[in-house]
PDB file of C-alpha atoms and ligand atoms in Angstrom:
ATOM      1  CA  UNK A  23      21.394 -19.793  37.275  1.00 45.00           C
ATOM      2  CA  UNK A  24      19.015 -18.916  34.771  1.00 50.00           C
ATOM      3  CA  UNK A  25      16.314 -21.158  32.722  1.00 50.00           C
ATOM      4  CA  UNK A  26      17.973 -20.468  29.622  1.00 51.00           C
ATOM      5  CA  UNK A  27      21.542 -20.820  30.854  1.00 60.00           C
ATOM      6  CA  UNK A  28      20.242 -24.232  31.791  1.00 87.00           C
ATOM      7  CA  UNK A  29      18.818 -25.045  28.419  1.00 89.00           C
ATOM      8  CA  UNK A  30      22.152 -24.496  27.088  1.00 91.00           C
ATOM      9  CA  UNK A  31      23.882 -26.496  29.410  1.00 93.00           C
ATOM     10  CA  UNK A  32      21.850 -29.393  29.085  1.00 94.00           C
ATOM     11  CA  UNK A  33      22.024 -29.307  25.181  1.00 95.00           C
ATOM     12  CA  UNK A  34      26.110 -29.488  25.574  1.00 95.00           C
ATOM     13  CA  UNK A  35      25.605 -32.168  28.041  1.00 95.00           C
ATOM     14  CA  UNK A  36      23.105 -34.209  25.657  1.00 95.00           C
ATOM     15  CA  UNK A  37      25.293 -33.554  23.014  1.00 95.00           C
ATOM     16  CA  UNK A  38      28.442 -35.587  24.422  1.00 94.00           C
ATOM     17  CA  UNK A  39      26.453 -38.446  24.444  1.00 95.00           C
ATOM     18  CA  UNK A  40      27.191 -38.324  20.514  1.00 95.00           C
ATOM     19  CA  UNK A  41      31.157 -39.789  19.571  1.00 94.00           C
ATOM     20  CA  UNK A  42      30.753 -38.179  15.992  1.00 95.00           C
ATOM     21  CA  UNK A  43      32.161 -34.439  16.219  1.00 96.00           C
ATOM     22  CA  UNK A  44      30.084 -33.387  13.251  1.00 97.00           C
ATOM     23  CA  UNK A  45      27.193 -35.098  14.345  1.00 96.00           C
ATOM     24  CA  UNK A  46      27.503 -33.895  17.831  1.00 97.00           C
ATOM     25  CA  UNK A  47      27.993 -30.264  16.299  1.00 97.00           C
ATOM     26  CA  UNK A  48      25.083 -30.713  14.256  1.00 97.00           C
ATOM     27  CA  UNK A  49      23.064 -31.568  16.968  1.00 97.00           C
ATOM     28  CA  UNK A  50      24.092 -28.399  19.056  1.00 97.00           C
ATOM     29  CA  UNK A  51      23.545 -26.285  16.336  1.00 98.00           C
ATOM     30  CA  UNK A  52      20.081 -27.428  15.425  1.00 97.00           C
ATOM     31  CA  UNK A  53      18.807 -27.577  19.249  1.00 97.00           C
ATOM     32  CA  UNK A  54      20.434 -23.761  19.670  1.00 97.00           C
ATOM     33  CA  UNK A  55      18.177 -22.879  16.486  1.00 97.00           C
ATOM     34  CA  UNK A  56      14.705 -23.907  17.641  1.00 95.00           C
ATOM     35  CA  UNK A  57      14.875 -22.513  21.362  1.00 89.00           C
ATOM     36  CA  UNK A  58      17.714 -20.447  22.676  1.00 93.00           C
ATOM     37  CA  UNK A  59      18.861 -18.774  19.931  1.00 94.00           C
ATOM     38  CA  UNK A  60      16.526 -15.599  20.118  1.00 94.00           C
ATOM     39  CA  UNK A  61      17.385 -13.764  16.417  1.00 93.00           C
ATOM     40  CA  UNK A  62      18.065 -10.664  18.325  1.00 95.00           C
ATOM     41  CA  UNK A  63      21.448  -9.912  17.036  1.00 95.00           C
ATOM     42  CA  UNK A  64      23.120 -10.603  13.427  1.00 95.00           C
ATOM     43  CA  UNK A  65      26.623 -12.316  14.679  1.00 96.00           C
ATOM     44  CA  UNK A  66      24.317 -15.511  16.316  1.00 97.00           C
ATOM     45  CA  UNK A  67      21.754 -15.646  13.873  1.00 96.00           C
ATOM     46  CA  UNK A  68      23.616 -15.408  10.625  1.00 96.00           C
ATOM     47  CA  UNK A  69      26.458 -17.790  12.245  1.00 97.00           C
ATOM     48  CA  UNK A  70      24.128 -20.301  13.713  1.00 97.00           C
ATOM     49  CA  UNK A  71      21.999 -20.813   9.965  1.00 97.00           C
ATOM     50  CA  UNK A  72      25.801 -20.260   8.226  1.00 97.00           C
ATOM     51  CA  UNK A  73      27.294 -23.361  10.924  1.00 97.00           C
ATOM     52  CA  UNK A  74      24.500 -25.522  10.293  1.00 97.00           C
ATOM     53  CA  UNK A  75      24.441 -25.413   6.527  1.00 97.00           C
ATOM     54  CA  UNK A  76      28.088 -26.199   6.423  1.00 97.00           C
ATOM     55  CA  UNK A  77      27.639 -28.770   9.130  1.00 97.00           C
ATOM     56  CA  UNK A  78      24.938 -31.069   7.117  1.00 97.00           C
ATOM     57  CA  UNK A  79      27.362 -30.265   3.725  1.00 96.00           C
ATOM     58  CA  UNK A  80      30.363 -32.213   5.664  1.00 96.00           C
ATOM     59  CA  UNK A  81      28.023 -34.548   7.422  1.00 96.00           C
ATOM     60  CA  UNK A  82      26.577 -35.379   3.788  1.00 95.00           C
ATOM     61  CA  UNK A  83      30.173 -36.427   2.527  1.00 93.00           C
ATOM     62  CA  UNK A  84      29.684 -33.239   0.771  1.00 94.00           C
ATOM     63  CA  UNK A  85      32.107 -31.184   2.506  1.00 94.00           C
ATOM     64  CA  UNK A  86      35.786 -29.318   1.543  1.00 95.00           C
ATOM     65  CA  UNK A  87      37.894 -27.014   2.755  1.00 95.00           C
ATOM     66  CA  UNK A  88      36.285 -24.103   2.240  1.00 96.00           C
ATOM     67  CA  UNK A  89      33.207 -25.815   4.259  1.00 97.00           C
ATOM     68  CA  UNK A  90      36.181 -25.995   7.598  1.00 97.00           C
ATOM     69  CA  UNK A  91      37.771 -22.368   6.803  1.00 96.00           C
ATOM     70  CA  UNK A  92      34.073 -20.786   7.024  1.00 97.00           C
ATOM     71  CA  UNK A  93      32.681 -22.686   9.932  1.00 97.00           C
ATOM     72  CA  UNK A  94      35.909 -21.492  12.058  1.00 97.00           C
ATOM     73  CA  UNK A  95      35.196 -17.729  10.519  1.00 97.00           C
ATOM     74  CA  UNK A  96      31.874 -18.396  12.038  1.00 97.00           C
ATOM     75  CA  UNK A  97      32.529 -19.453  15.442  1.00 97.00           C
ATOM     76  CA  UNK A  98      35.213 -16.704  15.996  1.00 97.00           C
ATOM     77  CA  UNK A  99      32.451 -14.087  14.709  1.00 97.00           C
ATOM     78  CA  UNK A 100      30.147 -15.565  17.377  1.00 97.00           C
ATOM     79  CA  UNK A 101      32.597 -15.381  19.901  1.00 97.00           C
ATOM     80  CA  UNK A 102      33.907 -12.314  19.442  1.00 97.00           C
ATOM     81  CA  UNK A 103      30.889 -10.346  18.228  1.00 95.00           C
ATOM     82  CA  UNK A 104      27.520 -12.044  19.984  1.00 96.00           C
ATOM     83  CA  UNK A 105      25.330 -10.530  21.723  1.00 94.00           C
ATOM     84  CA  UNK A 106      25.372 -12.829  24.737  1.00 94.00           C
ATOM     85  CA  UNK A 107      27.203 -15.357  26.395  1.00 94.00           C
ATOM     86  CA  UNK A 108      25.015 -17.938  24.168  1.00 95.00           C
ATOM     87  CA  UNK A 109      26.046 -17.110  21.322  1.00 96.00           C
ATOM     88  CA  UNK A 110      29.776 -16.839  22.621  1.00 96.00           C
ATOM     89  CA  UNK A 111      29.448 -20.357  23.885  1.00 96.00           C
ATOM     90  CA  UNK A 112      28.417 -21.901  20.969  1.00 97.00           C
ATOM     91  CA  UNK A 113      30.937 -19.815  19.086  1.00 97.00           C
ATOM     92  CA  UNK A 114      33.630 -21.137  21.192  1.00 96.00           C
ATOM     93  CA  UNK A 115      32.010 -24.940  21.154  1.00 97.00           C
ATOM     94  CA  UNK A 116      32.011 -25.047  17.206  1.00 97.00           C
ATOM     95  CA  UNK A 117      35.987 -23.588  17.151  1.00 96.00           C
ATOM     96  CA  UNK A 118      36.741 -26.752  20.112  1.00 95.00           C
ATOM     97  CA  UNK A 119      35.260 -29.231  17.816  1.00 95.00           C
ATOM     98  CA  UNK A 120      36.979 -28.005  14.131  1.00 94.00           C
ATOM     99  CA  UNK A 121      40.231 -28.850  16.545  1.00 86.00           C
ATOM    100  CA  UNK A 122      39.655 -32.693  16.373  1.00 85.00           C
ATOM    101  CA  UNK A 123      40.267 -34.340  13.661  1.00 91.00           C
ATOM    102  CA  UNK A 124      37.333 -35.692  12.652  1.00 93.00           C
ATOM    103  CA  UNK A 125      35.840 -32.491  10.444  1.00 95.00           C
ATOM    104  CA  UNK A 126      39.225 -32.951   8.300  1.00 94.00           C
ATOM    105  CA  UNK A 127      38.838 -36.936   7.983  1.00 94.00           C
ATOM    106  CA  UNK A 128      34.914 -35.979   7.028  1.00 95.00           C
ATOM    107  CA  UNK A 129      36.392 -33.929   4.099  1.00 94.00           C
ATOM    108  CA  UNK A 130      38.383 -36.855   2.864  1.00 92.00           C
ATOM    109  CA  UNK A 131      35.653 -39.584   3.345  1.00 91.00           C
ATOM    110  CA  UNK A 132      35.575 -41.147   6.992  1.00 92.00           C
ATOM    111  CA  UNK A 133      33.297 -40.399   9.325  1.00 93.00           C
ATOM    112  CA  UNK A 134      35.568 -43.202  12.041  1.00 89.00           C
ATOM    113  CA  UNK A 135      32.755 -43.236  13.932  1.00 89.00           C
ATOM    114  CA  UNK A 136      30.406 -44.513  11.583  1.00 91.00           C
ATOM    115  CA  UNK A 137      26.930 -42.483  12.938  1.00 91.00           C
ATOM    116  CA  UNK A 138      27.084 -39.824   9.553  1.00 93.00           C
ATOM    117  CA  UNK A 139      25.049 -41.856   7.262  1.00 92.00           C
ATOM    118  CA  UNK A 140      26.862 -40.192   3.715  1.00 92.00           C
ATOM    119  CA  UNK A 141      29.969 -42.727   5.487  1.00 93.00           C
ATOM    120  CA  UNK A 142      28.637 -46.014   6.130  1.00 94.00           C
ATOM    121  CA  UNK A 143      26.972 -49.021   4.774  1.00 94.00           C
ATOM    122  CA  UNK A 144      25.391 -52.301   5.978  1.00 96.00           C
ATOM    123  CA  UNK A 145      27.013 -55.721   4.299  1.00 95.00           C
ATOM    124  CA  UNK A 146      25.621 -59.273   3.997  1.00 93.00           C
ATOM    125  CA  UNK A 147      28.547 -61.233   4.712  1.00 94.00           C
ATOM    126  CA  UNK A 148      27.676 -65.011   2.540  1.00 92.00           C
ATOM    127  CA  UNK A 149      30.581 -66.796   4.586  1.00 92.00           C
ATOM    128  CA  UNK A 150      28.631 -66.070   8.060  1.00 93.00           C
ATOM    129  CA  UNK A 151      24.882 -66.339   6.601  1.00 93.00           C
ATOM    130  CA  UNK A 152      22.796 -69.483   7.143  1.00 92.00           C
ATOM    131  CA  UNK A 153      19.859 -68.391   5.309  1.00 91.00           C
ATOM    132  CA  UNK A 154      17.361 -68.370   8.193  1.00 93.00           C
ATOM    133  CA  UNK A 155      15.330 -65.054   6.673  1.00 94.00           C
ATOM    134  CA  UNK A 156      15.591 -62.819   9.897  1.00 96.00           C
ATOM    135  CA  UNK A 157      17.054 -60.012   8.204  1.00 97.00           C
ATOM    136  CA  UNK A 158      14.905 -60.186   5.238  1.00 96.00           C
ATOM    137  CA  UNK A 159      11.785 -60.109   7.558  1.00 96.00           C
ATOM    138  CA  UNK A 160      12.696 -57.180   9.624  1.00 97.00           C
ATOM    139  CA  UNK A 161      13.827 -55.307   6.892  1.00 97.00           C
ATOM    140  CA  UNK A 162      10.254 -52.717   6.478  1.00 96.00           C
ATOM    141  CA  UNK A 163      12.077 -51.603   2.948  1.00 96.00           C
ATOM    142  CA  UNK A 164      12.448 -54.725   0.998  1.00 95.00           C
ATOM    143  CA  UNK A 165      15.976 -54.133   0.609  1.00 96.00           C
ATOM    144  CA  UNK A 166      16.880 -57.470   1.207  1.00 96.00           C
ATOM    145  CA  UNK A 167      17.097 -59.977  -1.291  1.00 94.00           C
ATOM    146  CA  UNK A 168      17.579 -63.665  -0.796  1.00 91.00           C
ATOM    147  CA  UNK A 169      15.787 -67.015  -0.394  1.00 87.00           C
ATOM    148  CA  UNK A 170      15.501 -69.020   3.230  1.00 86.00           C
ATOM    149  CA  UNK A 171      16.967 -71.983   3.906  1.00 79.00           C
ATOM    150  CA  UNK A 172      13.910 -74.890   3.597  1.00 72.00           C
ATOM    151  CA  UNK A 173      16.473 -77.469   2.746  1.00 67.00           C
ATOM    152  CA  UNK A 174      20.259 -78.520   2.665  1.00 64.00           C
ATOM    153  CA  UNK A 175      19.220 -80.201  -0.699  1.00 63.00           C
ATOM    154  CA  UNK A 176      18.537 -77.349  -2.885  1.00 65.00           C
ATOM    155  CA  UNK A 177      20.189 -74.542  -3.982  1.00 68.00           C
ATOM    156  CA  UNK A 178      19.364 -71.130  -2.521  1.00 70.00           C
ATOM    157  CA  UNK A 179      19.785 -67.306  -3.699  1.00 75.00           C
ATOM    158  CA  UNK A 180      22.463 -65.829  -1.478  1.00 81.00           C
ATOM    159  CA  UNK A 181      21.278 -63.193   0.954  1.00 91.00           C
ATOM    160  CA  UNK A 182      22.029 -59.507  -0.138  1.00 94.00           C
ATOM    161  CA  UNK A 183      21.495 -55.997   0.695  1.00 96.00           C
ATOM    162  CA  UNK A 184      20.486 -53.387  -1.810  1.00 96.00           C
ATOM    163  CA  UNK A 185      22.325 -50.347  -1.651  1.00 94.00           C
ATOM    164  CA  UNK A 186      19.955 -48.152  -3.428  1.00 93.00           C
ATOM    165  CA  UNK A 187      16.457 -49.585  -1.281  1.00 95.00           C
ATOM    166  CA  UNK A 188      18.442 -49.456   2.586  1.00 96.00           C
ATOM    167  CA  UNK A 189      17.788 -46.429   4.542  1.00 95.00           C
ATOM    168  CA  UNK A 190      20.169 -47.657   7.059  1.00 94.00           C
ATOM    169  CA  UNK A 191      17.665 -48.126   9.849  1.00 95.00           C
ATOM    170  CA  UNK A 192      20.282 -50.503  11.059  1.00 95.00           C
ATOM    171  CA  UNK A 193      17.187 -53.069  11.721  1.00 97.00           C
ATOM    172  CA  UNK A 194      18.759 -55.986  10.150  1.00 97.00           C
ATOM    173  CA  UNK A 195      21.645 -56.098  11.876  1.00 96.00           C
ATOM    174  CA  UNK A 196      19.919 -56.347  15.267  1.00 96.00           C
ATOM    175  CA  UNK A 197      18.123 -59.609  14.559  1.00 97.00           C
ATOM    176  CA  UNK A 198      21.358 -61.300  12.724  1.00 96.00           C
ATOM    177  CA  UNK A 199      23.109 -63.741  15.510  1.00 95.00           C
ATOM    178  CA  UNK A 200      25.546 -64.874  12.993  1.00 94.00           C
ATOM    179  CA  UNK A 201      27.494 -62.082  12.364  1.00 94.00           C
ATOM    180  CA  UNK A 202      26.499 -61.964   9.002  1.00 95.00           C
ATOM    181  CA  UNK A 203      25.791 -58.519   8.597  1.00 96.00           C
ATOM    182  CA  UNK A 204      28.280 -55.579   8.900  1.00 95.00           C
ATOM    183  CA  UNK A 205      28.277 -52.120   9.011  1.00 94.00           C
ATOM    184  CA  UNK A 206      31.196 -51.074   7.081  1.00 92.00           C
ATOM    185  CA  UNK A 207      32.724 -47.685   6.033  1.00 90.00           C
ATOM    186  CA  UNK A 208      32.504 -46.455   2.688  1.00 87.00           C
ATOM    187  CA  UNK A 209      35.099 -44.129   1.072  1.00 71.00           C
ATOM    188  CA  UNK A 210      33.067 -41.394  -0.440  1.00 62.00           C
ATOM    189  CA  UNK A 211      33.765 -38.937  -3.203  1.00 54.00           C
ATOM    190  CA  UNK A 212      31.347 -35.947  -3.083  1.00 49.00           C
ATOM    191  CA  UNK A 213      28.502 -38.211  -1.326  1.00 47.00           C
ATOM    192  CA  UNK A 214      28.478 -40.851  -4.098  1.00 48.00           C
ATOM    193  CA  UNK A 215      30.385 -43.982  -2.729  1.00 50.00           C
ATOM    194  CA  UNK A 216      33.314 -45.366  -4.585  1.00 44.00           C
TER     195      UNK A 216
HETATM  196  S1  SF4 B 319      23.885 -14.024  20.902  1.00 97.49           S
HETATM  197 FE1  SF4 B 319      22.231 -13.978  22.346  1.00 97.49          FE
HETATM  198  S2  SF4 B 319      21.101 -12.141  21.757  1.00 97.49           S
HETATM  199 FE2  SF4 B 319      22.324 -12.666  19.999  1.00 97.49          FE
HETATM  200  S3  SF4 B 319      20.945 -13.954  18.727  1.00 97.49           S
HETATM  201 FE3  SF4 B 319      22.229 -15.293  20.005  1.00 97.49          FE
HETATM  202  S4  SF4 B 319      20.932 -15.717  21.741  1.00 97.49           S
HETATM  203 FE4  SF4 B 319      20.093 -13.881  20.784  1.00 97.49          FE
HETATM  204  S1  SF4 B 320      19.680 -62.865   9.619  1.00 97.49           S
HETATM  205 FE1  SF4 B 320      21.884 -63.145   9.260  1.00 97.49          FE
HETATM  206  S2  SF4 B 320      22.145 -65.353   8.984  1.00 97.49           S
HETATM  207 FE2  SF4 B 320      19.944 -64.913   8.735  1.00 97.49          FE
HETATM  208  S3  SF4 B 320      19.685 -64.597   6.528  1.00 97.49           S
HETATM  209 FE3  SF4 B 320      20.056 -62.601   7.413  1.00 97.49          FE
HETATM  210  S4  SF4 B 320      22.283 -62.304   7.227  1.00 97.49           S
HETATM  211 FE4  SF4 B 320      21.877 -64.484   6.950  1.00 97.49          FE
HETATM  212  S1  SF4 B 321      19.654 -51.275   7.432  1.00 97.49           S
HETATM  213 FE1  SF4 B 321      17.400 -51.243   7.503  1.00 97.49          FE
HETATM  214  S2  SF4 B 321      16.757 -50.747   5.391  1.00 97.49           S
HETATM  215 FE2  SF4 B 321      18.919 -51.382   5.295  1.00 97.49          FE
HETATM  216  S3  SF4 B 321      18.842 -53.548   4.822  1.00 97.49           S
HETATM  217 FE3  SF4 B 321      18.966 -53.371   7.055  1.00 97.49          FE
HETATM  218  S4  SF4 B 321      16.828 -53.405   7.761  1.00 97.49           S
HETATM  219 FE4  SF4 B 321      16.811 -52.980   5.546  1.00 97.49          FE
END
């Protein structure tokens, strides 16, 4: 077995650690481009650039049809016309995953497993919250407004997450033991939520 034949395996085997199909494509793709993938013939090199352009379009909520019909062109190009068995492999990986699912559902707006960002957002739910602060605190982008509980007399400004300010770090969420914050998905319409 060769060192690069290894690479390659242990970038597929990395990569099923990931439930997303796109992501996990994505993350093939981009591994493939800074090491194995040597440039040395056209098939590979266009394909793997072409996959990964279309890849971050769908994971972006950005995706259509066209975005699905090319990326299967692509992999049966690298299949069929690569080089090496590299290039054939990841030709053949990117045609298994455009089989699930999941790339059509990412064209309509759901990424089900919630890890593409373009799909998901964290929610203060007021029910649950008891005002302690946590959230607020480990938030690093102040996109958490709200005032702390100091006393059951007075009146205090709900907790709430910002849309616009949350990178999604998912940081929040951690330190919440009320269930008070949720990640939820978001139907998406050409990346802008809805
Ligand atoms: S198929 Fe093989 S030879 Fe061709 S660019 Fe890819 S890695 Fe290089
Ligand atoms: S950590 Fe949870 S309970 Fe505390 S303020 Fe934030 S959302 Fe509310
Ligand atoms: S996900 Fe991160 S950035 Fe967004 S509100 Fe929570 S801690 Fe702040």
């Amino acid at each position: 077995m060769t060192e690069k034949t290894t690479e390659m395996q242990d970038i597929f085997k990395a990569a099923q650690e990931l439930a997303c199909p796109v992501d996990r494509s994505k993350y093939v793709i981009k591994r493939f481009l800074a090491g194995p993938m040597c440039g040395k013939c056209f098939p590979c090199s266009f394909g793997s650039y072409e996959s990964m352009m279309r890849l971050r379009e769908i994971a972006s909520a950005l995706g259509s049809d066209e975005d699905l019909a090319a990326l299967r062109q692509v992999g049966r190009m690298m299949v069929s016309m690569s080089r090496c068995k590299k290039g054939k492999d990841v030709g053949a990986f990117l045609i298994e995953m455009l089989d699930e699912s999941a790339f059509r559902e990412h064209v309509e707006g759901l990424c089900g497993q919630m890890q593409c960002v373009a799909f998901y957002e964290y929610r203060n739910v007021p029910e649950n919250c008891v005002k302690c602060g946590k959230c607020q605190d480990a938030c690093r982008e102040g996109a958490i407004i709200g005032e702390k509980q100091v006393s059951i007399k007075c009146c205090h400004m709900a907790f709430e997450i910002r849309q616009k300010r949350c990178n999604k770090c998912g940081e929040c969420i951690k330190v919440c033991s009320n269930n008070a914050i949720i990640k939820v998905n978001i139907e998406t319409t050409a990346g802008v939520p809805v």
